[in-house]
PDB file of C-alpha atoms in Angstrom:
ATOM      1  CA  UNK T   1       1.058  -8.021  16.871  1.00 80.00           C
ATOM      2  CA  UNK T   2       1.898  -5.425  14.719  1.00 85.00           C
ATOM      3  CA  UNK T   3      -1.060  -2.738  13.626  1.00 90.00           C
ATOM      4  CA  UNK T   4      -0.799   1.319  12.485  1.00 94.00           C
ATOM      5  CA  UNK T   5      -4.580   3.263  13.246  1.00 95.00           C
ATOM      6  CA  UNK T   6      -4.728   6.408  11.525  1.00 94.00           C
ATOM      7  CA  UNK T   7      -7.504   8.907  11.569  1.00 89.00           C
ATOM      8  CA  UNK T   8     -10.779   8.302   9.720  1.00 84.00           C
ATOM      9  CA  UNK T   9     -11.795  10.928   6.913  1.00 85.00           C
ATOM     10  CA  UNK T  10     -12.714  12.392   4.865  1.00 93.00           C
ATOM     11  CA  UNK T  11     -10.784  15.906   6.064  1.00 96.00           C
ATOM     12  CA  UNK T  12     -11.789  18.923   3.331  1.00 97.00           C
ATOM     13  CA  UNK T  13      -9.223  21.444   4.254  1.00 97.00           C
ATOM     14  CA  UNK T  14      -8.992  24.523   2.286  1.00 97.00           C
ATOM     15  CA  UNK T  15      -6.137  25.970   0.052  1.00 97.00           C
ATOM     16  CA  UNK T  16      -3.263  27.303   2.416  1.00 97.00           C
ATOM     17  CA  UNK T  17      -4.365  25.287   5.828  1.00 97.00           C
ATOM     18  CA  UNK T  18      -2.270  23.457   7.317  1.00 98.00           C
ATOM     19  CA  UNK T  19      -2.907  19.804   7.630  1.00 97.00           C
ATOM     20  CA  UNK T  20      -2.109  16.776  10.555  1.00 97.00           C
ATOM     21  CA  UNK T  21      -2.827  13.301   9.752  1.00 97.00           C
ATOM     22  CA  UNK T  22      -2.747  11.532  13.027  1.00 97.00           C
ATOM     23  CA  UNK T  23      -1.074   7.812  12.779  1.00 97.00           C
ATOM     24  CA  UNK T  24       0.089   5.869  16.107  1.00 97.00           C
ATOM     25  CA  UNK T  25       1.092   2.522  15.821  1.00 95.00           C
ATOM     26  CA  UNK T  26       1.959  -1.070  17.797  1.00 93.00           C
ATOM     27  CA  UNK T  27       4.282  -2.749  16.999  1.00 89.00           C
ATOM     28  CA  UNK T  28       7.218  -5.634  18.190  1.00 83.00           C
ATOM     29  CA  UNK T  29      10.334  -4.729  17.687  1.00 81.00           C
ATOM     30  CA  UNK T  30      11.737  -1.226  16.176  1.00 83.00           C
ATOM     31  CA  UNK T  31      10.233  -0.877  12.437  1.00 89.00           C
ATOM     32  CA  UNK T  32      10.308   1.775   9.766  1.00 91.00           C
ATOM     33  CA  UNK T  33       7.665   3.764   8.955  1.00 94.00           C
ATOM     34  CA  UNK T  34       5.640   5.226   6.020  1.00 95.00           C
ATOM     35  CA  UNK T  35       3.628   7.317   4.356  1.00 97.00           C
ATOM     36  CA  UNK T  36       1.951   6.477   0.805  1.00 95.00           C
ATOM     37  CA  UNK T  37      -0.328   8.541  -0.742  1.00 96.00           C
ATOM     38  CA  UNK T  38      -2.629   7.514  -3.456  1.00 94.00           C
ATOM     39  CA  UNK T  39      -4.122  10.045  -6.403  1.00 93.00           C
ATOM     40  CA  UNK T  40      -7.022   8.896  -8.073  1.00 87.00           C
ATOM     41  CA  UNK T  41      -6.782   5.848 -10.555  1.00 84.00           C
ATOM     42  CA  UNK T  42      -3.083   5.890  -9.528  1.00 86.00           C
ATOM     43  CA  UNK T  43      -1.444   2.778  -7.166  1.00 88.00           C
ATOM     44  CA  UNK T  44       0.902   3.948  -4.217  1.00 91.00           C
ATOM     45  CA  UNK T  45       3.776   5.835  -4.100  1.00 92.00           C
ATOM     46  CA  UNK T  46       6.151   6.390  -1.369  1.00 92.00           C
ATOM     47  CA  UNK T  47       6.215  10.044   0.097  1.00 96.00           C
ATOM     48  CA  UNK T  48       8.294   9.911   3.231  1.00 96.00           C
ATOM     49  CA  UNK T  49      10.324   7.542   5.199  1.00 94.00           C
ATOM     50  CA  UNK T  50      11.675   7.287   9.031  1.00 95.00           C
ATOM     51  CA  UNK T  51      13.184   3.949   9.744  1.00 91.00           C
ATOM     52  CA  UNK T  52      14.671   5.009  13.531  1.00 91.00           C
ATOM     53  CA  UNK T  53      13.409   6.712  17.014  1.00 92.00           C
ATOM     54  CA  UNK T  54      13.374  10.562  16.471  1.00 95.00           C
ATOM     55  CA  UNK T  55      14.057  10.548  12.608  1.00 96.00           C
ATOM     56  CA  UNK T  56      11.905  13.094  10.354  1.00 97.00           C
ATOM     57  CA  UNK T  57      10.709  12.273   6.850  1.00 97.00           C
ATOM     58  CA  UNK T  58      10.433  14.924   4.571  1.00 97.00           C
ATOM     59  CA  UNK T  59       8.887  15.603   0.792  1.00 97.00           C
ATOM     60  CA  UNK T  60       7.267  17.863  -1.117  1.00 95.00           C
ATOM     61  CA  UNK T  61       6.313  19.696   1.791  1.00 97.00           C
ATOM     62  CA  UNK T  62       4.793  16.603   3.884  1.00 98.00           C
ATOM     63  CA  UNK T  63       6.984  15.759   7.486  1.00 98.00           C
ATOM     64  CA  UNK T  64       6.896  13.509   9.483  1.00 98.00           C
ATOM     65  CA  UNK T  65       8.848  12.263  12.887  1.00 97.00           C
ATOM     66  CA  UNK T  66       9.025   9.145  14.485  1.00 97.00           C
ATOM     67  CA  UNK T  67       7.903   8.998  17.730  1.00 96.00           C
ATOM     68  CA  UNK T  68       8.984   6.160  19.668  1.00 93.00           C
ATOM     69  CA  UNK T  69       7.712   7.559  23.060  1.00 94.00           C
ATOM     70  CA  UNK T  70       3.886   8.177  22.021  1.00 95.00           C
ATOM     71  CA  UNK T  71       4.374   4.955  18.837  1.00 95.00           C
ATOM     72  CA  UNK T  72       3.102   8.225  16.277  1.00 97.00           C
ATOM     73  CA  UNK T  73       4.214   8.867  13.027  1.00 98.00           C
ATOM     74  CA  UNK T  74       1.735  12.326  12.272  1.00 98.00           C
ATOM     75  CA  UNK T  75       1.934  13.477   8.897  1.00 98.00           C
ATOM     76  CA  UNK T  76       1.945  17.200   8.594  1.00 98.00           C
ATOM     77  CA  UNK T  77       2.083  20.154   6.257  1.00 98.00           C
ATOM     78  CA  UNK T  78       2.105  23.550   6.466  1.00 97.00           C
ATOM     79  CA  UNK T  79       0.029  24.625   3.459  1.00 96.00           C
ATOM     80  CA  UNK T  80      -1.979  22.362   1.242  1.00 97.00           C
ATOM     81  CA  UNK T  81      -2.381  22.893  -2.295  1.00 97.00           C
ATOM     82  CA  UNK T  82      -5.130  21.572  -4.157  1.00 97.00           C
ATOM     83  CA  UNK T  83      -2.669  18.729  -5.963  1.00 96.00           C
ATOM     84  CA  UNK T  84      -2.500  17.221  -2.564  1.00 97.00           C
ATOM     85  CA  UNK T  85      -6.073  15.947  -3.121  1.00 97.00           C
ATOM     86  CA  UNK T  86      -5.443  12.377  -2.407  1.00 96.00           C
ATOM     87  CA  UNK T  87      -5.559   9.344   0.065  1.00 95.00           C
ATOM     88  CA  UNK T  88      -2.936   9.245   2.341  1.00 97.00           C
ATOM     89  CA  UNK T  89      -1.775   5.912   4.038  1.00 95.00           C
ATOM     90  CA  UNK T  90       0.490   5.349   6.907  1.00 96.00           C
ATOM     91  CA  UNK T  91       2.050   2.253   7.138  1.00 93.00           C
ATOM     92  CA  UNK T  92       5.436   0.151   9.437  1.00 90.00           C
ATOM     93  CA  UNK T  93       7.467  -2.106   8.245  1.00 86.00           C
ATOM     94  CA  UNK T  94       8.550  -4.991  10.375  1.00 75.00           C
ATOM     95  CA  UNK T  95      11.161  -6.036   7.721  1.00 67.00           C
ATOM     96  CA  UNK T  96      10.453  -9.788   7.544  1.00 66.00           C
ATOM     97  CA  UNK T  97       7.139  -9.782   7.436  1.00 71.00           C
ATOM     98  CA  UNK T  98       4.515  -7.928   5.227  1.00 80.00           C
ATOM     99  CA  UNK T  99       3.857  -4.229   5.419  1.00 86.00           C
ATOM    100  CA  UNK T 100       1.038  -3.590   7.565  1.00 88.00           C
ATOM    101  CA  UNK T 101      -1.287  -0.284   6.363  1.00 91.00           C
ATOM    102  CA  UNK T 102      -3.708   1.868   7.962  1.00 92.00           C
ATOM    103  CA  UNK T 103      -6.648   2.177   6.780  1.00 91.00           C
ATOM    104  CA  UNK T 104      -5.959   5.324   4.762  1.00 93.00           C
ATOM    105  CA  UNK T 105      -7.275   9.322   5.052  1.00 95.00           C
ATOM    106  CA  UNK T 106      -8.899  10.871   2.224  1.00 95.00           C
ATOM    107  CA  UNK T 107      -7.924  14.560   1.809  1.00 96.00           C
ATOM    108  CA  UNK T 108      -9.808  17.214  -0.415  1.00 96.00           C
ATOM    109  CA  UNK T 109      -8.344  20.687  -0.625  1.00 97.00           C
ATOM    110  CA  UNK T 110     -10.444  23.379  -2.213  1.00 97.00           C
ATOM    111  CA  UNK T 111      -9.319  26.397  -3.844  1.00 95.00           C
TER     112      UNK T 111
ATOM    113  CA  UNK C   1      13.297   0.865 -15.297  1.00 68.00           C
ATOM    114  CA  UNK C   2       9.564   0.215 -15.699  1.00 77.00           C
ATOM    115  CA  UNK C   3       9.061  -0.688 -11.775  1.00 92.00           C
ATOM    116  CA  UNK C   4       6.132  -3.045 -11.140  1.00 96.00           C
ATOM    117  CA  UNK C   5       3.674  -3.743 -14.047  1.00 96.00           C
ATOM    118  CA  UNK C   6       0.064  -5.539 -14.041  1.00 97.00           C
ATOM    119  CA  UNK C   7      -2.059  -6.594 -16.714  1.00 97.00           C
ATOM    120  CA  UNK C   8      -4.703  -5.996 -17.433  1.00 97.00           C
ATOM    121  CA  UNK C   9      -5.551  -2.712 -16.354  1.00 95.00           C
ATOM    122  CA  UNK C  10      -9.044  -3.535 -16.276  1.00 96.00           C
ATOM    123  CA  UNK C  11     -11.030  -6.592 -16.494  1.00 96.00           C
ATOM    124  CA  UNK C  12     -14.479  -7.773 -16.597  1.00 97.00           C
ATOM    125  CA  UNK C  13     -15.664 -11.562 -15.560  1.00 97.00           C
ATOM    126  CA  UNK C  14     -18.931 -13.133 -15.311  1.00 97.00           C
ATOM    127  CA  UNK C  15     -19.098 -15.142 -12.237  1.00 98.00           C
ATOM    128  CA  UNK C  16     -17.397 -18.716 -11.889  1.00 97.00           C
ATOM    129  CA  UNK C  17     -14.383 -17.800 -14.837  1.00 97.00           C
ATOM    130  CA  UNK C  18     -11.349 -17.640 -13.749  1.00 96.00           C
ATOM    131  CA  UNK C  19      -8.065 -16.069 -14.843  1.00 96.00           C
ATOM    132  CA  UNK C  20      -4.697 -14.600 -13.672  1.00 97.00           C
ATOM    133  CA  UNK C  21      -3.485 -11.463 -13.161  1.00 98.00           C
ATOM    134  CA  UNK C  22      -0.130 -10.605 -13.815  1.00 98.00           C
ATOM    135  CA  UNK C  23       2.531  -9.029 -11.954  1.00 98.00           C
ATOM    136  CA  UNK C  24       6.075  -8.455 -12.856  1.00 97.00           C
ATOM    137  CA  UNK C  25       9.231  -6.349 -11.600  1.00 97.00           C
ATOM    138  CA  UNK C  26      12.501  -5.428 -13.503  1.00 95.00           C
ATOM    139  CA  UNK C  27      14.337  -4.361  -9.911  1.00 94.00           C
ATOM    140  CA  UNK C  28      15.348  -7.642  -8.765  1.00 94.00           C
ATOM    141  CA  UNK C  29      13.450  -7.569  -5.447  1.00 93.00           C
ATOM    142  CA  UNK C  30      12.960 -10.919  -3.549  1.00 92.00           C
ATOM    143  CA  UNK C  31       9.729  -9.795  -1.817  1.00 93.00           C
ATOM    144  CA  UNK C  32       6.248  -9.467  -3.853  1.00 95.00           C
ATOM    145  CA  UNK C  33       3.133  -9.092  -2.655  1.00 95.00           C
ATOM    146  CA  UNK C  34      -0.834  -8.939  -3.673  1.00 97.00           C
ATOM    147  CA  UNK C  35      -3.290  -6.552  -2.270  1.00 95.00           C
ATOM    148  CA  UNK C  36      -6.914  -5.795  -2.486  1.00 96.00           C
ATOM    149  CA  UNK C  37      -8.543  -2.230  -2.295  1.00 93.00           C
ATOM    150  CA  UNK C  38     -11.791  -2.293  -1.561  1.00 90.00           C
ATOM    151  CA  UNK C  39     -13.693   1.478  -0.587  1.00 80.00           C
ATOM    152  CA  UNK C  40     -13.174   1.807   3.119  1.00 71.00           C
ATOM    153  CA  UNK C  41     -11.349  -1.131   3.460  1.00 72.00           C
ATOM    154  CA  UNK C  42      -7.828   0.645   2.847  1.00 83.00           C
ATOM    155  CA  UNK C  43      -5.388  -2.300   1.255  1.00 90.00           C
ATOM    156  CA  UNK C  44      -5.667  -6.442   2.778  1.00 91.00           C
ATOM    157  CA  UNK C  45      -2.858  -8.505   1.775  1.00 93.00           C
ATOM    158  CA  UNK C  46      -3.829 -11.584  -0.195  1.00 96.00           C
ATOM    159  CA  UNK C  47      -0.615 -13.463  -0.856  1.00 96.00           C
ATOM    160  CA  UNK C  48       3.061 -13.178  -0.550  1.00 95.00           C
ATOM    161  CA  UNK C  49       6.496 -14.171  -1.595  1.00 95.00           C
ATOM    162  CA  UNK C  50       9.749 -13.890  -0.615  1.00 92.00           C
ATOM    163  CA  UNK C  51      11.554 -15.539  -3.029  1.00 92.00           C
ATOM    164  CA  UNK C  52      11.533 -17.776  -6.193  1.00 93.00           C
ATOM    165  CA  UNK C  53       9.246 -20.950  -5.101  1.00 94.00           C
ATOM    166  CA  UNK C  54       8.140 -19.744  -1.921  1.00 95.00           C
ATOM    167  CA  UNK C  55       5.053 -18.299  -1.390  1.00 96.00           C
ATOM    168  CA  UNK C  56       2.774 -17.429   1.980  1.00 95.00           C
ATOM    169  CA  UNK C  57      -0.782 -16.449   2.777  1.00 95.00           C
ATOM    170  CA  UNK C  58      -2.023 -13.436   3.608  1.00 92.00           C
ATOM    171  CA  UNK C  59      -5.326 -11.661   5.351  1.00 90.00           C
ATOM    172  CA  UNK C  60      -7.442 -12.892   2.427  1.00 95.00           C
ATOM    173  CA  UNK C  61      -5.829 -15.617   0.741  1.00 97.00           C
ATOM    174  CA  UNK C  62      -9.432 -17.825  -0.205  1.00 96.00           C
ATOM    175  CA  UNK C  63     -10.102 -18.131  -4.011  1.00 96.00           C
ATOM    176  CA  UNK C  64      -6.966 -17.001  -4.909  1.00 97.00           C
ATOM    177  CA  UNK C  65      -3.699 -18.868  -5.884  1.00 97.00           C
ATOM    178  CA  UNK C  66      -0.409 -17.708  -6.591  1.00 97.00           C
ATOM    179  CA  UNK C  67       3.339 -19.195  -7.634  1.00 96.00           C
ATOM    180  CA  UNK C  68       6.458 -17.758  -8.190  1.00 96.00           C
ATOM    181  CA  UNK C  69       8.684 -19.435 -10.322  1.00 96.00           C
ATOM    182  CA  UNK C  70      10.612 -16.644 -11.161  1.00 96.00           C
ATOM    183  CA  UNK C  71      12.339 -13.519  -9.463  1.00 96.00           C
ATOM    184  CA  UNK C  72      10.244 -11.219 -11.957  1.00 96.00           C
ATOM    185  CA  UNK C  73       7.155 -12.764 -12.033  1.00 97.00           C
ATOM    186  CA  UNK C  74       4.176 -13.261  -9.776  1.00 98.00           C
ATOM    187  CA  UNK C  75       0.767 -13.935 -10.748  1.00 98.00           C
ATOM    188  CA  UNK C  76      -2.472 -13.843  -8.965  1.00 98.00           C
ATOM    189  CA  UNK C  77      -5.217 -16.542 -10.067  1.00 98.00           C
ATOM    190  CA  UNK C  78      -8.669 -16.414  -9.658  1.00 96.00           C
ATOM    191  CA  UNK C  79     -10.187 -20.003  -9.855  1.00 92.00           C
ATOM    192  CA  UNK C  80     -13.566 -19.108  -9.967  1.00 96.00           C
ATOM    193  CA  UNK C  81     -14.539 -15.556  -9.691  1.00 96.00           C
ATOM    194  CA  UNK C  82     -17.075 -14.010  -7.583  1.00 97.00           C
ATOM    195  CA  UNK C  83     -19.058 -10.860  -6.775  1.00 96.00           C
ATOM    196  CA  UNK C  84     -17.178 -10.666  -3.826  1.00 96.00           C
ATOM    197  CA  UNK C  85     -14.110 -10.047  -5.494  1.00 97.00           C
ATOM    198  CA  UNK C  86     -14.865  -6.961  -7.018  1.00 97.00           C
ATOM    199  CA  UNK C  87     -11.844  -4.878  -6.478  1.00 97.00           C
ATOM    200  CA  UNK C  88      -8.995  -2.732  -7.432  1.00 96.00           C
ATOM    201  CA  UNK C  89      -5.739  -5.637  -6.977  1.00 97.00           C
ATOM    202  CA  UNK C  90      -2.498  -4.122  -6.466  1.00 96.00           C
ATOM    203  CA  UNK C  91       1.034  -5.787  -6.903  1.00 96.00           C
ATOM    204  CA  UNK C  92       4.020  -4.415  -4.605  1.00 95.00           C
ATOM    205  CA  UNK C  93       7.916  -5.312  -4.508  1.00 94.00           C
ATOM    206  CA  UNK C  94       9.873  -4.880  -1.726  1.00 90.00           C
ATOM    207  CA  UNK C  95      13.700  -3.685  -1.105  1.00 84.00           C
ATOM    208  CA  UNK C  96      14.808  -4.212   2.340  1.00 75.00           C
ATOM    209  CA  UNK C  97      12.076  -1.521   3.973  1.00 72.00           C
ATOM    210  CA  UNK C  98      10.818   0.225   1.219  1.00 80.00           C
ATOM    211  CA  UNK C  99       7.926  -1.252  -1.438  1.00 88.00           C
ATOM    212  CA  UNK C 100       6.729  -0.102  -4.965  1.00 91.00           C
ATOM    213  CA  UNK C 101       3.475  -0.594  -5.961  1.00 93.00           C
ATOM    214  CA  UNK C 102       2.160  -1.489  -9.622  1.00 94.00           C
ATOM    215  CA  UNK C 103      -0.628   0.768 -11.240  1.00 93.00           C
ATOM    216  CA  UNK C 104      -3.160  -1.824 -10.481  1.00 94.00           C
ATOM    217  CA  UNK C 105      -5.898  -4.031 -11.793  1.00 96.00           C
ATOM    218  CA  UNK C 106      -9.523  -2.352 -11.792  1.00 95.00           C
ATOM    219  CA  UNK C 107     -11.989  -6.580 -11.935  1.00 97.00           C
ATOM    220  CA  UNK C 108     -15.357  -6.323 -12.342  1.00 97.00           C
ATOM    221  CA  UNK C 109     -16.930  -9.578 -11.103  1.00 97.00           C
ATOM    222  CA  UNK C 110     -20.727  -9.629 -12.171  1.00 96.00           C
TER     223      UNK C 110
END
């Protein structure tokens, strides 16, 4: 079946670190993949996107690639601001079925 | 373009009352869903929908019902609340790959 693990948190980085979110998935077939992040007492938004083998998502910072060699999707940036203070989810899409989410990182970034 | 909205934002039920949450979407997607957050839990899928009149379960579908007898609507109904489902509810569209997610629905079951 069809399942994404990410890594457990909390991770408190500090202003100007750079970050890695581990996420490796299984999966049938070739889905897309996600990352949502979530700021407090908001719902999900979409931050990046890869929906083939070797593609890299990119926003505000945040990239990801889509490894279809080691099934990873690591979300990564090069230097967290305090805004970023949120719960990040990693997620694949098998198109005809339901999304299927990790289980979601909770980041803290301190000035 | 509002997206996905939910009502209420929050809600507060004494155990065994029931009542619906609602869902709606102004971007014509087919596919809707219903999740639960729960702390540590991340987000299980209750119901879904891919279309008008069809509906499937998901992860936790027990003590909840929903229909869809429209494109823009989907509501989630509690029959008879619980403790148990104490939980932040979220409602999602879906466009090919891609799904939006409604503010969500902070319920209070005491």
């Amino acid at each position: 079946g069809n399942s994404v693990t990410q890594m457990e948190g909390p991770v408190t980085l500090s202003e100007e670190a750079f970050l890695t979110i581990n996420c490796t998935y299984t999966a049938t077939g070739y889905p897309s993949l996600f990352w949502y992040v979530q700021y407090p007492g908001e719902g999900l938004q979409l931050l990046l996107k890869a929906t083939k083998a070797d593609d890299k998502g990119s926003n505000k910072g945040f990239e990801a690639t889509y490894r279809k060699e080691t099934t990873s999707f690591h979300l990564e940036k090069g230097s967290v601001q305090v805004s970023d203070s949120a719960v990040y989810f990693c997620a694949l899409s098998p198109l005809v079925t339901p999304l299927v989410f990790g289980k979601g990182t909770r980041l803290s970034v301190i000035a | 373009n509002a997206g996905v909205t939910q009502t209420p934002k929050f809600q507060v039920l004494k155990t065994g009352q029931s009542m619906t949450l609602q869902c709606a979407q102004d971007m014509n997607h087919e596919y809707m869903s219903w999740y639960r957050q729960d702390p540590g839990m991340g987000l299980r899928l209750i119901h879904y929908s891919v279309g008008a009149g069809i509906t499937d379960q998901g992860e936790v579908p027990n003590g909840y019902n929903v229909s869809r007898s429209t494109t823009e609507d989907f509501p989630l109904r509690l029959l008879s609340a619980a403790p148990s489902q104490t939980s932040v509810y979220f409602c999602a569209a879906r466009d090919g790959y891609e799904q939006y997610f409604g503010p969500g629905t902070r319920l209070t079951v005491t």
